[in-house]
C-alpha cells in the first residue's frame, strides 16, 4: 500500500473529482490521473480541461495499475460503482470517496463487497459550489478547506496516510473523526440548510404571484437561496443517505420555528430579540472561519 | 409642495439614510442635507463621511426649511419621531420613510399625528446589507435597486412625485403598490428568510458542540446565514411590525417543512427530487434578476 500514491483513478469526474484532478496537476503531485466514467463525451471534456490525463469506460483497465481510487460519483451510485470495480480490486489499492454523508457510503461499500476492504477510507471535502459538472471545476477549490476522513476500524493506517497526503497536495487541511460525528455535524451545517432553502423556493414557486414576488427579492434572498440552485439528484441522495441525522436536525429546527412563531404571535419582542441576538453573536464570532 | 425637493432632512443617519445622503451628493441632486438625530457623535461621523452637510438634535431646526423628510429610523422608533416632529410640520412638507414593513409605519404615523398628512408617502428601498450604521453606508447601495412606494389615498400626487424623483436621483428604480401587497411580498422574500436564518444559528448556538460544528461550516452555511448577522433590534421590529404577513408566511413554510420531513422519513426519493427540482428551476430562472 503506497502512502505516496502516484497513479490515481477518479471514478466520475464532476465538480469535486475534477477539481481534485486539477489541484493535483497544479501541485505536480502524481504521475497519472485516469478518469473512469460512463460517458465518453464527459470524459473527453475532463481531459481537455486538464483534470485527467487519460480515460476509459472499463473498470478493469482503469484500476489495474492504480495506487488510489477516488469515488467522485453521487451517493446513490456508490453501490453500483463498487460492484463494477469488485472483480478488479487488489489488496494494495487505496479507495476513498467524496460523499457528503458517510454512514450510507460505508453501508453501500460493505453491501457491494461483503465487507469494507482494508484500503477503504471514507472522505468528505468540505468544499463545493452550487454548480456541478467538470466544467465548474477549478484547481483552488480545496485551498485552505477542510477534508474530513472517517477511517474504519477495519482499515489500514497506510490507507489513511495515503488519502491524507493526497488531499494535502490538493491544498486542503485534513482531519479525522467518526462516521456518526461527521454525519451529525454535516446534517446541521449543510444538509438541513439545503433542505430549508429548497423548501423556501419551492413554497414560493407554488405561489401564483411568484414571478412578481421574485422581482422584489434582494441580496438576502439571493444568498439564503443560493444553495437551492444545487443539483436536485445529488441532494435527494444526500438527504436520504443521511436520513436519520437529517430528520433529527429537521425535527429540532421545526421545534425552534414553532417557538419563534409563538413569539411572533404573542408579539414577544424581548424573546425575539434574544434569539436574534444570540444568533448574531454566534455567527459573528465564527464568521472569520467560514468566510475565509 | 416641491416635486423637485432641494432641502432634505434625514432623520436617523444609519446605513440606509446615510447611503441615500451619499448617493444624493454623488448626483449633486439637492442643495442641503440636514441630519437629525439624538447622538451628536453619530451625527458628526455622518457629516465627516459626507452623508450629510450639517446636523442638529432639534426637530424644529431640522425641518423648518426642509422640503422633504426621510425617516431613516428603526420601525419601532417611527411613532416617537413623528410625535417629536408634529409641532413643526408644515403643509408643504413631503415625508417618506425607509421601513421594511409598511402597514405598521402608516399606523404609527396615524397614531402620532391623528391622521396621515397629505405629504406622507410610505417607502421601502429593497437594498441593504447585514451591516448597520453610517460607517457601512456607500453611495452605490441603491444603483439599479428597486424602491417600493405605497402611496395612501389621503396623500397628494405631488408628494409621491417628489419621493420618486429623489430615489431616482439616488440611482434606484421606483414602483408603487398597495401597503398590503408590499407587506405580503416582503414577508416571503425577506422577513421569513431572516427569521429562518436567525432560527438556524440560534438552534446551533444551543448545541454544546457548536464551536466545533461551526468549524466545519462551509460556503453554503456562510451564505444561508449571512442575514443572521443583521441587527437584532431592527429585525425584532420588522417581524412584529409585519406580524400578520410574517405569521402567514411562517405557517405556510412550516407546513412545507412538515411535508419535506414526511418525504425524508418515508425515503421518498421521487418526491424529494421533485421539490428540489422545482426550487432549482424557479431560482435559476430568476437569478439574473436578483444577482445583478
Coordinates of C-alpha atoms in Angstrom, one line a residue, chain B residues 44-230:
Chain B
X44 CA -20.7 64.2 13.4
X45 CA -19.4 60.9 11.9
X46 CA -22.2 61.0 9.3
X47 CA -21.1 64.6 8.4
X48 CA -17.4 63.6 8.3
X49 CA -18.3 60.7 5.9
X50 CA -20.1 63.1 3.7
X51 CA -23.6 61.7 4.1
X52 CA -25.0 65.0 5.5
X53 CA -23.9 68.6 5.2
X54 CA -25.0 69.7 8.7
X55 CA -26.8 68.3 11.7
X56 CA -28.9 69.1 14.7
X57 CA -30.7 67.3 17.5
X58 CA -33.5 69.8 17.4
X59 CA -36.5 68.7 15.4
X60 CA -37.8 72.2 14.8
X61 CA -34.5 73.4 13.5
X62 CA -34.1 70.3 11.3
X63 CA -37.2 70.7 9.3
X64 CA -38.0 74.4 9.4
X65 CA -36.7 75.0 5.9
X66 CA -36.8 71.4 4.6
X67 CA -38.8 70.3 1.5
X68 CA -38.7 66.6 2.2
X69 CA -38.0 64.5 5.3
X70 CA -36.8 60.9 5.1
X71 CA -37.4 58.8 8.3
X72 CA -34.3 56.5 8.5
X73 CA -35.0 55.2 11.9
X74 CA -35.9 51.6 13.0
X75 CA -39.6 50.8 12.7
X76 CA -40.0 50.8 16.5
X77 CA -38.9 54.5 16.6
X78 CA -41.4 55.8 14.0
X79 CA -44.2 56.9 16.4
X80 CA -41.8 58.7 18.7
X81 CA -40.1 60.5 15.9
X82 CA -43.4 61.6 14.4
X83 CA -44.5 62.9 17.8
X84 CA -41.3 64.9 18.0
X85 CA -41.8 66.3 14.6
X86 CA -45.5 67.0 15.0
X87 CA -45.3 70.6 16.3
X88 CA -43.0 71.6 13.4
X89 CA -44.7 70.0 10.4
X90 CA -45.9 72.3 7.7
X91 CA -48.4 71.6 4.9
X92 CA -45.9 71.6 2.1
X93 CA -43.6 69.1 3.7
X94 CA -43.1 65.8 1.9
X95 CA -42.4 62.9 4.4
X96 CA -41.3 59.4 3.5
X97 CA -39.6 56.6 5.3
X98 CA -37.5 53.5 4.5
X99 CA -39.1 50.9 6.8
X100 CA -39.2 47.2 5.7
X101 CA -42.9 46.9 6.6
X102 CA -45.5 49.5 5.7
X103 CA -48.8 48.9 7.5
X104 CA -47.1 49.4 10.9
X105 CA -45.5 52.7 9.7
X106 CA -48.8 54.0 8.4
X107 CA -50.5 53.0 11.7
X108 CA -47.8 54.7 13.8
X109 CA -47.9 57.9 11.7
X110 CA -51.7 58.0 12.0
X111 CA -51.5 57.4 15.7
X112 CA -48.8 60.0 16.3
X113 CA -50.5 62.7 14.1
X114 CA -54.2 61.8 14.3
X115 CA -54.2 61.2 10.5
X116 CA -51.5 60.7 7.9
X117 CA -50.6 64.1 6.5
X118 CA -51.1 64.7 2.7
X119 CA -47.3 64.9 2.2
X120 CA -46.7 61.4 3.6
X121 CA -45.6 58.7 1.2
X122 CA -44.5 55.4 2.7
X123 CA -41.4 53.9 1.0
X124 CA -39.1 51.0 1.1
X125 CA -35.8 50.7 -0.8
X126 CA -35.1 47.0 -1.5
X127 CA -31.5 47.2 -0.7
X128 CA -29.2 46.8 2.3
X129 CA -26.5 44.6 3.8
X130 CA -26.2 42.7 7.1
X131 CA -24.2 45.7 8.4
X132 CA -25.7 48.7 10.0
X133 CA -24.7 52.3 11.0
X134 CA -23.5 55.1 8.8
X135 CA -20.0 53.6 8.7
X136 CA -21.4 50.8 6.5
X137 CA -23.1 53.4 4.1
X138 CA -22.0 53.7 0.5
X139 CA -23.3 55.8 -2.4
X140 CA -24.0 53.0 -4.9
X141 CA -26.2 51.0 -2.5
X142 CA -29.4 51.8 -4.5
X143 CA -27.9 51.7 -8.0
X144 CA -30.3 49.6 -10.1
X145 CA -32.2 48.6 -7.0
X146 CA -36.0 48.9 -6.6
X147 CA -37.7 51.2 -4.2
X148 CA -41.3 50.4 -3.5
X149 CA -43.7 53.3 -2.6
X150 CA -47.1 52.6 -1.2
X151 CA -49.0 55.9 -1.6
X152 CA -52.1 56.4 0.5
X153 CA -55.5 57.5 -0.6
X154 CA -55.1 60.6 1.6
X155 CA -51.7 61.5 0.0
X156 CA -51.1 64.2 -2.6
X157 CA -49.8 63.2 -6.0
X158 CA -47.0 65.8 -5.8
X159 CA -45.6 64.1 -2.7
X160 CA -45.3 60.8 -4.5
X161 CA -43.7 62.6 -7.4
X162 CA -41.1 64.2 -5.1
X163 CA -40.2 61.0 -3.4
X164 CA -40.0 59.2 -6.8
X165 CA -37.7 61.9 -8.1
X166 CA -35.5 61.7 -5.0
X167 CA -34.9 57.9 -5.3
X168 CA -34.2 58.1 -9.0
X169 CA -31.5 60.7 -8.2
X170 CA -30.1 58.1 -5.9
X171 CA -29.9 55.5 -8.7
X172 CA -33.0 53.4 -7.9
X173 CA -36.0 52.3 -9.9
X174 CA -39.3 53.2 -8.3
X175 CA -42.5 51.2 -8.3
X176 CA -45.7 51.7 -6.4
X177 CA -48.2 49.2 -5.0
X178 CA -50.6 48.8 -2.1
X179 CA -49.4 48.6 1.5
X180 CA -50.9 45.1 1.9
X181 CA -49.3 43.8 -1.3
X182 CA -45.9 45.1 -0.2
X183 CA -46.1 43.6 3.2
X184 CA -47.1 40.2 1.9
X185 CA -44.3 40.1 -0.7
X186 CA -41.6 41.2 1.7
X187 CA -42.7 38.7 4.3
X188 CA -41.9 36.0 1.9
X189 CA -38.7 37.3 0.2
X190 CA -37.1 39.0 3.2
X191 CA -38.7 38.7 6.6
X192 CA -39.3 34.9 6.6
X193 CA -35.7 34.2 5.4
X194 CA -34.3 36.4 8.1
X195 CA -36.4 34.6 10.7
X196 CA -35.3 31.2 9.3
X197 CA -31.6 32.1 9.3
X198 CA -31.7 33.6 12.8
X199 CA -33.5 30.4 13.9
X200 CA -30.9 28.1 12.4
X201 CA -27.9 29.8 14.0
X202 CA -29.8 30.1 17.3
X203 CA -30.5 26.4 17.3
X204 CA -26.8 25.7 16.6
X205 CA -25.8 28.2 19.3
X206 CA -27.6 26.0 21.8
X207 CA -25.8 22.8 20.7
X208 CA -23.0 22.1 23.2
X209 CA -20.7 21.2 20.2
X210 CA -21.4 24.4 18.3
X211 CA -17.9 25.6 18.4
X212 CA -16.6 22.5 16.6
X213 CA -19.6 22.3 14.3
X214 CA -19.1 25.8 13.1
X215 CA -15.5 25.0 12.3
X216 CA -16.8 22.6 9.6
X217 CA -19.3 25.0 8.1
X218 CA -18.6 25.9 4.5
X219 CA -19.9 28.3 1.8
X220 CA -23.4 27.1 1.9
X221 CA -23.8 27.7 5.6
X222 CA -22.0 31.1 5.3
X223 CA -24.4 32.4 2.6
X224 CA -27.5 30.9 4.1
X225 CA -26.8 32.5 7.5
X226 CA -25.3 35.8 6.3
X227 CA -28.6 37.6 7.2
X228 CA -28.4 36.2 10.7
X229 CA -25.6 38.7 11.3
X230 CA -28.2 41.5 10.9

